[in-house]
Short mmCIF file of C-alpha atoms and ligand atoms in Angstrom, two decimals:
data_model
loop_
_atom_site.label_atom_id
_atom_site.label_comp_id
_atom_site.label_asym_id
_atom_site.label_seq_id
_atom_site.Cartn_x
_atom_site.Cartn_y
_atom_site.Cartn_z
CA UNK A 126 0.11 0.09 -0.16
CA UNK A 127 1.45 3.54 -0.54
CA UNK A 128 0.85 6.60 1.41
CA UNK A 129 0.84 10.31 0.86
CA UNK A 130 2.00 13.27 3.25
CA UNK A 131 -1.17 15.04 4.07
CA UNK A 132 1.03 18.19 3.48
CA UNK A 133 1.97 16.98 -0.10
CA UNK A 134 0.49 14.92 -2.38
CA UNK A 135 3.92 14.25 -3.49
CA UNK A 136 5.21 13.28 -1.09
CA UNK A 137 4.21 8.79 -1.74
CA UNK A 138 5.49 6.34 0.13
CA UNK A 139 5.47 2.22 1.66
CA UNK A 140 4.58 1.02 5.02
CA UNK A 141 7.88 0.57 6.08
CA UNK A 142 8.71 4.54 5.07
CA UNK A 143 6.91 6.27 6.70
CA UNK A 144 6.74 3.47 9.86
CA UNK A 145 10.64 4.91 10.21
CA UNK A 146 10.21 7.92 9.47
CA UNK A 147 9.91 9.81 13.00
CA UNK A 148 7.55 12.86 13.30
CA UNK A 149 10.07 15.89 14.81
CA UNK A 150 12.24 15.03 11.81
CA UNK A 151 9.71 15.48 9.31
CA UNK A 152 6.87 17.07 10.55
CA UNK A 153 3.49 15.12 8.46
CA UNK A 154 1.97 12.73 8.89
CA UNK A 155 0.57 10.21 6.30
CA UNK A 156 -2.56 8.77 5.31
CA UNK A 157 -3.34 5.90 2.67
CA UNK A 158 -3.32 6.86 -0.97
CA UNK A 159 -5.84 4.97 -1.67
CA UNK A 160 -8.20 2.36 1.26
CA UNK A 161 -8.57 -1.40 0.24
CA UNK A 162 -12.02 -2.07 0.62
CA UNK A 163 -13.76 -5.75 1.26
CA UNK A 164 -17.42 -7.00 -0.32
CA UNK A 165 -18.99 -9.04 0.71
CA UNK A 166 -18.49 -12.14 -0.59
CA UNK A 167 -15.02 -11.41 1.81
CA UNK A 168 -15.94 -10.69 4.45
CA UNK A 169 -18.26 -12.82 3.87
CA UNK A 170 -14.96 -15.92 4.19
CA UNK A 171 -13.36 -13.35 7.15
CA UNK A 172 -16.33 -14.37 9.17
CA UNK A 173 -14.88 -17.12 10.26
CA UNK A 174 -11.64 -16.91 10.62
CA UNK A 175 -10.12 -16.68 14.32
CA UNK A 176 -8.64 -13.86 15.17
CA UNK A 177 -4.86 -14.34 14.37
CA UNK A 178 -6.23 -15.55 10.69
CA UNK A 179 -8.62 -12.32 10.19
CA UNK A 180 -5.44 -9.81 11.96
CA UNK A 181 -3.69 -11.65 9.24
CA UNK A 182 -5.83 -10.31 5.74
CA UNK A 183 -6.53 -7.66 7.23
CA UNK A 184 -3.01 -6.35 7.61
CA UNK A 185 -1.11 -7.61 5.50
CA UNK A 186 -3.33 -4.93 2.70
CA UNK A 187 -1.81 -2.32 4.84
CA UNK A 188 1.70 -3.53 4.72
CA UNK A 189 4.88 -4.16 2.42
CA UNK A 190 8.52 -4.87 3.04
CA UNK A 191 7.82 -8.16 4.72
CA UNK A 192 6.52 -11.44 3.68
CA UNK A 193 3.24 -12.99 4.21
CA UNK A 194 4.81 -15.76 6.60
CA UNK A 195 7.08 -13.03 8.52
CA UNK A 196 3.62 -10.99 9.23
CA UNK A 197 2.74 -14.47 10.33
CA UNK A 198 4.60 -14.82 13.06
CA UNK A 199 4.24 -11.60 14.23
CA UNK A 200 0.27 -11.75 14.43
CA UNK A 201 1.00 -15.33 15.87
CA UNK A 202 2.68 -14.35 18.44
CA UNK A 203 1.17 -11.74 19.63
CA UNK A 204 -2.54 -13.12 19.35
CA UNK A 205 -1.86 -16.22 19.38
CA UNK A 206 -4.77 -18.02 22.58
CA UNK A 207 -4.76 -14.61 24.02
CA UNK A 208 -8.44 -12.91 24.88
CA UNK A 209 -7.70 -9.37 24.53
CA UNK A 210 -11.82 -8.45 23.61
CA UNK A 211 -14.42 -9.20 24.87
CA UNK A 212 -18.30 -8.28 24.46
CA UNK A 213 -20.91 -7.98 26.80
CA UNK A 214 -24.41 -7.50 27.01
CA UNK A 215 -25.63 -3.74 28.29
CA UNK A 216 -29.30 -4.09 26.89
CA UNK A 217 -31.53 -5.76 24.39
CA UNK A 218 -29.17 -4.80 21.60
CA UNK A 219 -26.36 -2.74 23.28
CA UNK A 220 -22.76 -3.96 24.16
CA UNK A 221 -19.97 -2.91 26.42
CA UNK A 222 -16.68 -4.00 24.39
CA UNK A 223 -14.02 -3.76 26.53
CA UNK A 224 -10.30 -3.54 25.41
CA UNK A 225 -9.06 -4.11 28.88
CA UNK A 226 -7.73 -7.31 29.36
CA UNK A 227 -4.11 -7.24 28.02
CA UNK A 228 -1.45 -6.51 30.30
CA UNK A 229 -1.89 -3.34 31.20
CA UNK A 230 -5.12 -3.13 31.82
CA UNK A 231 -6.06 -0.02 28.72
CA UNK A 232 -7.01 -1.43 25.01
CA UNK A 233 -3.39 0.03 24.00
CA UNK A 234 -1.90 -3.99 25.08
CA UNK A 235 -3.58 -5.15 22.23
CA UNK A 236 -1.54 -3.03 19.64
CA UNK A 237 1.35 -2.18 21.54
CA UNK A 238 2.32 -6.44 21.31
CA UNK A 239 2.13 -6.86 18.37
CA UNK A 240 4.41 -3.85 17.13
CA UNK A 241 6.99 -4.57 19.32
CA UNK A 242 6.98 -8.12 17.41
CA UNK A 243 7.33 -5.25 14.60
CA UNK A 244 10.33 -4.38 15.69
CA UNK A 245 12.05 -7.09 17.30
CA UNK A 246 11.99 -8.20 13.54
CA UNK A 247 13.03 -5.56 11.69
CA UNK A 248 16.36 -5.54 14.10
CA UNK A 249 16.39 -8.57 13.28
CA UNK A 250 16.23 -7.64 9.21
CA UNK A 251 18.29 -4.88 9.31
CA UNK A 252 20.66 -5.84 12.30
CA UNK A 253 20.37 -2.59 14.54
CA UNK A 254 19.55 -1.63 18.09
CA UNK A 255 16.78 0.21 18.49
CA UNK A 256 16.21 3.29 20.64
CA UNK A 257 12.71 3.20 21.33
CA UNK A 258 11.10 6.81 23.46
CA UNK A 259 7.99 7.43 24.77
CA UNK A 260 6.54 10.01 26.02
CA UNK A 261 3.70 8.75 28.38
CA UNK A 262 0.50 10.75 30.77
CA UNK A 263 0.57 6.99 32.19
CA UNK A 264 -1.36 4.68 30.08
CA UNK A 265 0.61 4.32 27.11
CA UNK A 266 3.94 4.15 28.62
CA UNK A 267 2.87 0.97 30.68
CA UNK A 268 2.21 -0.76 27.83
CA UNK A 269 5.54 -0.18 26.19
CA UNK A 270 7.14 -0.94 29.24
CA UNK A 271 6.04 -4.27 28.83
CA UNK A 272 5.27 -4.41 25.87
CA UNK A 273 9.22 -4.42 24.58
CA UNK A 274 10.40 -5.77 28.47
CA UNK A 275 11.94 -9.02 26.73
CA UNK A 276 12.19 -7.71 23.13
CA UNK A 277 16.60 -7.76 22.50
CA UNK A 278 18.41 -5.26 20.94
CA UNK A 279 15.73 -2.80 22.17
CA UNK A 280 16.00 -0.13 24.95
CA UNK A 281 13.16 2.18 25.61
CA UNK A 282 12.96 5.41 27.35
CA UNK A 283 10.03 5.97 29.10
CA UNK A 284 9.42 9.81 30.10
CA UNK A 285 6.04 10.40 32.38
CA UNK A 286 5.68 13.90 34.26
CA UNK A 287 6.26 13.33 37.85
CA UNK A 288 3.52 13.34 40.32
CA UNK A 289 0.77 13.88 37.19
CA UNK A 290 0.27 10.16 36.70
CA UNK A 291 -1.20 7.59 39.15
CA UNK A 292 0.28 5.77 41.33
CA UNK A 293 -0.87 2.54 39.99
CA UNK A 294 0.23 3.30 35.84
CA UNK A 295 3.30 4.53 37.88
CA UNK A 296 4.19 1.25 39.22
CA UNK A 297 3.43 -0.43 36.47
CA UNK A 298 6.01 1.23 34.38
CA UNK A 299 8.22 1.33 37.39
CA UNK A 300 8.20 -2.46 39.46
CA UNK A 301 9.31 -3.48 35.42
CA UNK A 302 13.22 -3.83 36.21
CA UNK A 303 14.59 -4.68 33.15
CA UNK A 304 17.89 -3.68 31.63
CA UNK A 305 16.51 -2.53 28.51
CA UNK A 306 13.40 0.17 30.53
CA UNK A 307 14.42 3.22 30.81
CA UNK A 308 11.62 5.28 32.84
CA UNK A 309 12.41 9.42 33.14
CA UNK A 310 9.76 11.23 35.75
CA UNK A 311 10.23 14.61 34.54
CA UNK A 312 9.35 17.11 36.74
CA UNK A 313 6.18 19.33 34.62
CA UNK A 314 3.44 18.25 32.71
CA UNK A 315 2.58 15.91 29.56
CA UNK A 316 3.98 18.47 26.97
CA UNK A 317 7.16 18.39 28.78
CA UNK A 318 7.85 15.09 28.39
CA UNK A 319 7.06 15.71 24.70
CA UNK A 320 9.11 18.92 23.75
CA UNK A 321 12.02 16.81 25.23
CA UNK A 322 11.22 13.32 23.41
CA UNK A 323 11.20 16.16 19.96
CA UNK A 324 14.34 17.59 21.17
CA UNK A 325 16.08 14.35 21.61
CA UNK A 326 15.34 13.72 17.71
CA UNK A 327 16.96 16.40 17.30
CA UNK A 328 20.17 15.82 19.31
CA UNK A 329 21.16 11.93 18.31
CA UNK A 330 20.67 10.78 15.16
CA UNK A 331 20.72 7.48 13.71
CA UNK A 332 23.96 5.70 12.40
CA UNK A 333 24.33 2.72 10.93
CA UNK A 334 24.02 0.61 14.73
CA UNK A 335 21.31 2.02 16.82
CA UNK A 336 17.60 3.78 14.88
CA UNK A 337 15.31 5.68 17.06
CA UNK A 338 11.75 5.44 17.47
CA UNK A 339 9.25 7.20 18.63
CA UNK A 340 5.99 4.94 19.81
CA UNK A 341 3.36 7.12 20.11
CA UNK A 342 -0.58 7.37 19.47
CA UNK A 343 -0.08 8.25 15.65
CA UNK A 344 2.38 5.65 15.06
CA UNK A 345 0.55 4.02 11.70
CA UNK A 346 0.75 0.46 13.05
CA UNK A 347 -1.02 0.65 15.98
CA UNK A 348 -3.43 2.18 14.09
CA UNK A 349 -3.62 -1.12 11.69
CA UNK A 350 -3.60 -2.92 14.52
CA UNK A 351 -6.99 -0.82 16.82
CA UNK A 352 -8.96 -1.28 13.50
CA UNK A 353 -8.96 -4.65 13.32
CA UNK A 354 -11.04 -5.58 16.33
CA UNK A 355 -13.23 -2.63 15.37
CA UNK A 356 -13.88 -5.20 12.02
CA UNK A 357 -13.62 -8.43 13.77
CA UNK A 358 -16.19 -7.51 16.06
CA UNK A 359 -18.48 -5.91 14.09
CA UNK A 360 -18.41 -9.00 11.29
CA UNK A 361 -18.93 -11.08 14.23
CA UNK A 362 -22.47 -10.04 15.06
CA UNK A 363 -23.38 -8.62 12.47
CA UNK A 364 -27.39 -9.50 12.16
CA UNK A 365 -28.69 -6.69 9.78
CA UNK A 366 -28.42 -4.13 11.79
CA UNK A 367 -24.78 -1.81 11.68
CA UNK A 368 -23.45 -0.98 15.29
CA UNK A 369 -22.22 2.40 16.58
CA UNK A 370 -18.63 2.25 18.59
CA UNK A 371 -18.56 5.38 21.05
CA UNK A 372 -15.58 5.41 22.07
CA UNK A 373 -13.17 7.36 24.52
CA UNK A 374 -11.08 9.65 22.53
CA UNK A 375 -8.01 11.50 23.46
CA UNK A 376 -5.63 11.60 20.27
CA UNK A 377 -8.55 9.97 18.19
CA UNK A 378 -6.64 6.81 17.30
CA UNK A 379 -8.75 4.66 18.72
CA UNK A 380 -11.60 6.42 17.31
CA UNK A 381 -9.53 6.61 14.06
CA UNK A 382 -9.52 3.07 13.38
CA UNK A 383 -13.31 2.62 13.82
CA UNK A 384 -13.88 4.93 11.72
CA UNK A 385 -11.07 2.90 8.33
CA UNK A 386 -13.09 -0.26 9.71
CA UNK A 387 -16.47 1.64 8.22
CA UNK A 388 -14.61 2.44 5.12
CA UNK A 389 -13.42 -0.22 4.43
CA UNK A 390 -16.28 -1.48 4.18
CA UNK A 391 -17.30 -3.33 7.90
CA UNK A 392 -21.20 -2.90 8.75
CA UNK A 393 -20.56 0.22 10.71
CA UNK A 394 -22.76 3.01 10.97
CA UNK A 395 -21.43 6.06 13.54
CA UNK A 396 -18.39 6.63 15.51
CA UNK A 397 -19.01 8.39 18.68
CA UNK A 398 -15.92 10.18 19.71
CA UNK A 399 -16.51 10.97 23.84
CA UNK A 400 -13.95 13.70 24.87
CA UNK A 401 -13.74 15.52 28.70
CA UNK A 402 -13.61 18.94 29.29
CA UNK A 403 -10.70 19.08 26.55
CA UNK A 404 -13.17 19.66 23.93
CA UNK A 405 -11.05 20.51 20.62
CA UNK A 406 -12.71 17.39 18.74
CA UNK A 407 -15.64 18.05 19.74
CA UNK A 408 -16.61 21.40 19.13
CA UNK A 409 -14.52 20.73 15.27
CA UNK A 410 -16.64 17.59 14.63
CA UNK A 411 -20.29 19.70 16.70
CA UNK A 412 -19.41 23.69 14.60
CA UNK A 413 -17.14 22.68 12.43
CA UNK A 414 -14.71 25.28 14.82
CA UNK A 415 -11.38 25.35 15.33
CA UNK A 416 -11.06 27.08 18.51
CA UNK A 417 -7.06 26.26 20.54
CA UNK A 418 -8.75 25.43 24.06
CA UNK A 419 -5.88 25.41 26.72
CA UNK A 420 -4.62 21.73 28.60
CA UNK A 421 -7.05 21.26 31.56
CA UNK A 422 -6.70 18.34 33.64
CA UNK A 423 -9.26 16.18 34.49
CA UNK A 424 -9.37 12.87 36.19
CA UNK A 425 -9.29 11.31 32.96
CA UNK A 426 -5.63 11.80 31.81
CA UNK A 427 -5.66 9.52 29.18
CA UNK A 428 -8.10 11.97 26.86
CA UNK A 429 -6.01 15.10 28.44
CA UNK A 430 -5.01 16.50 25.31
CA UNK A 431 -5.00 19.69 23.50
CA UNK A 432 -5.04 18.95 19.54
CA UNK A 433 -5.73 15.76 18.45
CA UNK A 434 -3.12 14.70 15.82
CA UNK A 435 -4.88 11.43 14.42
CA UNK A 436 -7.98 13.66 13.38
CA UNK A 437 -6.27 16.45 11.71
CA UNK A 438 -4.26 13.33 10.04
CA UNK A 439 -8.21 12.55 9.05
CA UNK A 440 -9.22 16.51 8.43
CA UNK A 441 -6.10 16.63 5.64
CA UNK A 442 -6.23 13.56 3.84
CA UNK A 443 -6.98 15.29 0.71
CA UNK A 444 -7.05 18.52 -1.40
CA UNK A 445 -11.05 18.30 -1.07
CA UNK A 446 -11.49 19.19 2.64
CA UNK A 447 -15.45 19.87 1.72
CA UNK A 448 -16.56 16.37 0.93
CA UNK A 449 -14.09 15.16 3.57
CA UNK A 450 -15.69 17.30 5.95
CA UNK A 451 -19.42 16.13 4.81
CA UNK A 452 -17.84 12.90 5.47
CA UNK A 453 -16.57 13.18 8.55
CA UNK A 454 -20.02 14.49 9.46
CA UNK A 455 -22.54 11.70 8.21
CA UNK A 456 -20.32 8.84 9.93
CA UNK A 457 -18.65 11.04 13.20
CA UNK A 458 -20.40 12.63 15.38
CA UNK A 459 -19.18 13.31 18.85
CA UNK A 460 -20.43 14.20 22.62
CA UNK A 461 -18.16 15.40 25.30
CA UNK A 462 -18.68 15.15 29.44
CA UNK A 463 -17.26 17.60 31.49
CA UNK A 464 -14.82 16.49 34.24
CA UNK A 465 -17.90 17.23 37.24
CA UNK A 466 -20.04 15.55 35.11
CA UNK A 467 -17.70 12.48 34.95
CA UNK A 468 -17.43 12.80 38.79
CA UNK A 469 -21.21 12.39 39.13
CA UNK A 470 -22.07 9.42 36.80
CA UNK A 471 -18.89 7.71 38.67
CA UNK A 472 -20.59 7.91 41.56
CA UNK A 473 -24.34 7.25 39.85
CA UNK A 474 -24.15 4.54 38.47
CA UNK A 475 -22.07 2.88 41.54
CA UNK A 476 -24.80 4.11 43.34
CA UNK A 477 -27.48 2.91 40.76
CA UNK A 478 -26.24 -0.36 39.75
CA UNK A 479 -23.47 -1.10 41.65
CA UNK A 480 -20.96 -1.17 39.25
CA UNK A 481 -17.81 1.44 38.78
CA UNK A 482 -15.99 2.47 35.72
CA UNK A 483 -12.49 3.88 34.30
CA UNK A 484 -12.72 7.59 34.71
CA UNK A 485 -12.86 7.30 30.82
CA UNK A 486 -14.94 4.09 29.99
CA UNK A 487 -17.49 6.35 31.92
CA UNK A 488 -17.63 8.92 29.27
CA UNK A 489 -18.60 6.48 26.41
CA UNK A 490 -20.75 5.08 28.86
CA UNK A 491 -22.37 8.59 30.15
CA UNK A 492 -22.92 9.73 26.71
CA UNK A 493 -25.00 6.59 25.82
CA UNK A 494 -27.16 6.61 28.73
CA UNK A 495 -27.48 10.32 27.98
CA UNK A 496 -31.75 11.11 27.78
CA UNK A 497 -31.75 13.58 24.75
CA UNK A 498 -28.69 12.20 23.32
CA UNK A 499 -29.45 12.98 19.38
CA UNK A 500 -27.56 9.66 18.86
CA UNK A 501 -30.25 7.39 20.75
CA UNK A 502 -32.10 7.02 17.08
CA UNK A 503 -29.95 4.67 16.17
CA UNK A 504 -29.31 1.42 18.69
CA UNK A 505 -26.89 -1.14 18.23
CA UNK A 506 -24.60 0.64 19.83
CA UNK A 507 -21.41 -0.71 21.56
CA UNK A 508 -19.81 1.41 24.19
CA UNK A 509 -16.12 1.00 24.28
CA UNK A 510 -14.63 0.49 27.59
CA UNK A 511 -10.36 1.46 27.33
CA UNK A 512 -9.36 0.90 30.82
CA UNK A 513 -9.93 -0.51 34.12
CA UNK A 514 -10.77 1.31 37.64
CA UNK A 515 -8.59 -0.30 39.40
CA UNK A 516 -5.81 1.28 37.56
CA UNK A 517 -7.61 5.33 38.92
CA UNK A 518 -8.38 4.27 42.17
CA UNK A 519 -6.96 6.84 43.84
CA UNK A 520 -9.19 9.07 42.26
CA UNK A 521 -12.57 7.86 42.87
CA UNK A 522 -11.59 6.47 46.32
CA UNK A 523 -11.98 10.37 45.94
CA UNK A 524 -15.22 10.27 44.89
CA UNK A 525 -16.57 6.65 45.99
CA UNK A 526 -13.89 6.46 49.51
CA UNK A 527 -15.06 3.39 50.87
CA UNK A 528 -14.87 1.47 47.69
CA UNK A 529 -13.32 -1.94 47.14
CA UNK A 530 -11.83 -3.33 44.24
CA UNK A 531 -11.35 -6.77 43.48
CA UNK A 532 -8.52 -7.40 41.37
CA UNK A 533 -5.28 -9.10 41.53
CA UNK A 534 -2.91 -5.71 41.21
CA UNK A 535 -1.77 -5.66 45.31
CA UNK A 536 1.50 -7.75 44.37
CA UNK A 537 3.00 -4.54 42.45
CA UNK A 538 3.11 -1.82 45.95
CA UNK A 539 5.14 -4.45 47.15
CA UNK A 540 8.14 -4.56 43.94
CA UNK A 541 10.91 -2.57 44.16
CA UNK A 542 10.38 0.63 41.19
CA UNK A 543 13.27 1.71 39.43
CA UNK A 544 13.17 5.31 37.73
CA UNK A 545 15.24 8.68 37.37
CA UNK A 546 13.87 12.10 37.96
CA UNK A 547 15.54 14.81 36.58
CA UNK A 548 14.14 18.61 36.32
CA UNK A 549 13.39 20.39 33.42
CA UNK A 550 17.39 20.49 32.70
CA UNK A 551 17.42 19.25 28.87
CA UNK A 552 21.36 19.18 28.73
CA UNK A 553 21.72 16.47 31.90
CA UNK A 554 18.97 14.32 30.49
CA UNK A 555 20.29 14.49 27.22
CA UNK A 556 23.77 13.56 28.40
CA UNK A 557 22.48 10.77 30.81
CA UNK A 558 20.19 9.48 27.70
CA UNK A 559 23.68 8.58 25.70
CA UNK A 560 25.64 7.20 28.22
CA UNK A 561 22.96 4.53 28.18
CA UNK A 562 23.13 4.63 25.02
CA UNK A 563 26.49 4.83 24.48
CA UNK A 564 27.04 7.59 21.82
C1 PLP B 671 -5.22 6.64 25.44
C2 PLP B 671 -6.24 6.19 25.85
C3 PLP B 671 -7.89 6.95 25.65
C4 PLP B 671 -7.37 7.66 24.08
O1 PLP B 671 -6.85 7.06 23.12
P1 PLP B 671 -6.70 7.50 22.27
O2 PLP B 671 -6.50 6.15 20.48
O3 PLP B 671 -5.65 8.87 22.23
O4 PLP B 671 -8.01 8.19 21.24
C5 PLP B 671 -9.14 6.85 25.99
N1 PLP B 671 -8.84 5.69 27.33
C6 PLP B 671 -7.59 5.74 27.83
C7 PLP B 671 -7.91 4.79 29.51
C8 PLP B 671 -6.44 5.52 27.58
O5 PLP B 671 -5.44 4.63 27.64
#
């Protein structure tokens, strides 16, 4: 498959080139030149496959520079015998899609595991050591550390804002003691961590031995791996009525994946991303208005994003802006749930139904239950759950003090933590990195 840059249509690349082009260097995003389309006959064939074979059939159309056999192995090693996705009935026609059954309890594990296996493959094939940089507000870092921990020839540097990730998120990152994982805790907010990662790419260059790569939610391979579960769930459960997906959204990666699943022919009607007080996305979708908003901290940190890069990628994907805006208005609805409402809803669902949702999943749940929701006319909704309450237990305890959540995560409380604390002195930081990668 060919991809073109959203800034320069003549800049056409193959999967491999976009996978290895780091955003800080090129400052551009890529989008498929032409999406594949699965007709009914092909959908009927796919419907019968298990997850490994299914993911292989879909992803091979998006990739090149990798043989079918190698791609199959990567997917087999990532997905065989694992139950990452679970659909649960919530009312007549409506369901909750749990994407949070991976090791670090977020949907991010589903794409991060094959990503680590793919990088392992490229490192072996190209005889290079990969240095991965990851700036995180909590979930991506935990998932990345866990996925890359046993990958040979890969070293991962994870940057997170000191005191701004949840206790459990920090422990998930820092208790994974492994020579190839380095946790850098930076005093400041997430933007500073992200800014430092960008500066690192300006300061350290690739050479014949090492290759620097950042893994964040604009990584195209992650988008492909996420698209697969929307395709899988919709076709496996299809019964004459298309599905609507309600998705807690930050950088719009997960929602973009759902949108693409619709575009390649799967039975999906509307995509409904839900944001919190950081509602750039909602504003754009409802009013076609671009209004930069000041980032607010909320109790749902993983969707505290001021400008959703993957949405920017979508609206700039071709010259015919009007056409894509019309398409977006047809296919994508949106909702925003303010922090205050998130807090009230967590309490409400606990008091009324004895259910506890994490502060991200509660956005899609609240949107679903809202009485006069614009989107209510069409049922067959799938509410997406992106995390587990236990990860945010300290925020939830502030809302429901006596809450007890059963989950076997106690172990990480007794494990030793390993991270380095840095002030905002870039020179100190870059020297430490250079020392650790021997350049
Ligand atoms: C990352 C994350 C999101 C947001 O996903 P995007 O792809 O950035 O929109 C939502 N919920 C949780 C729990 C997350 O970790």
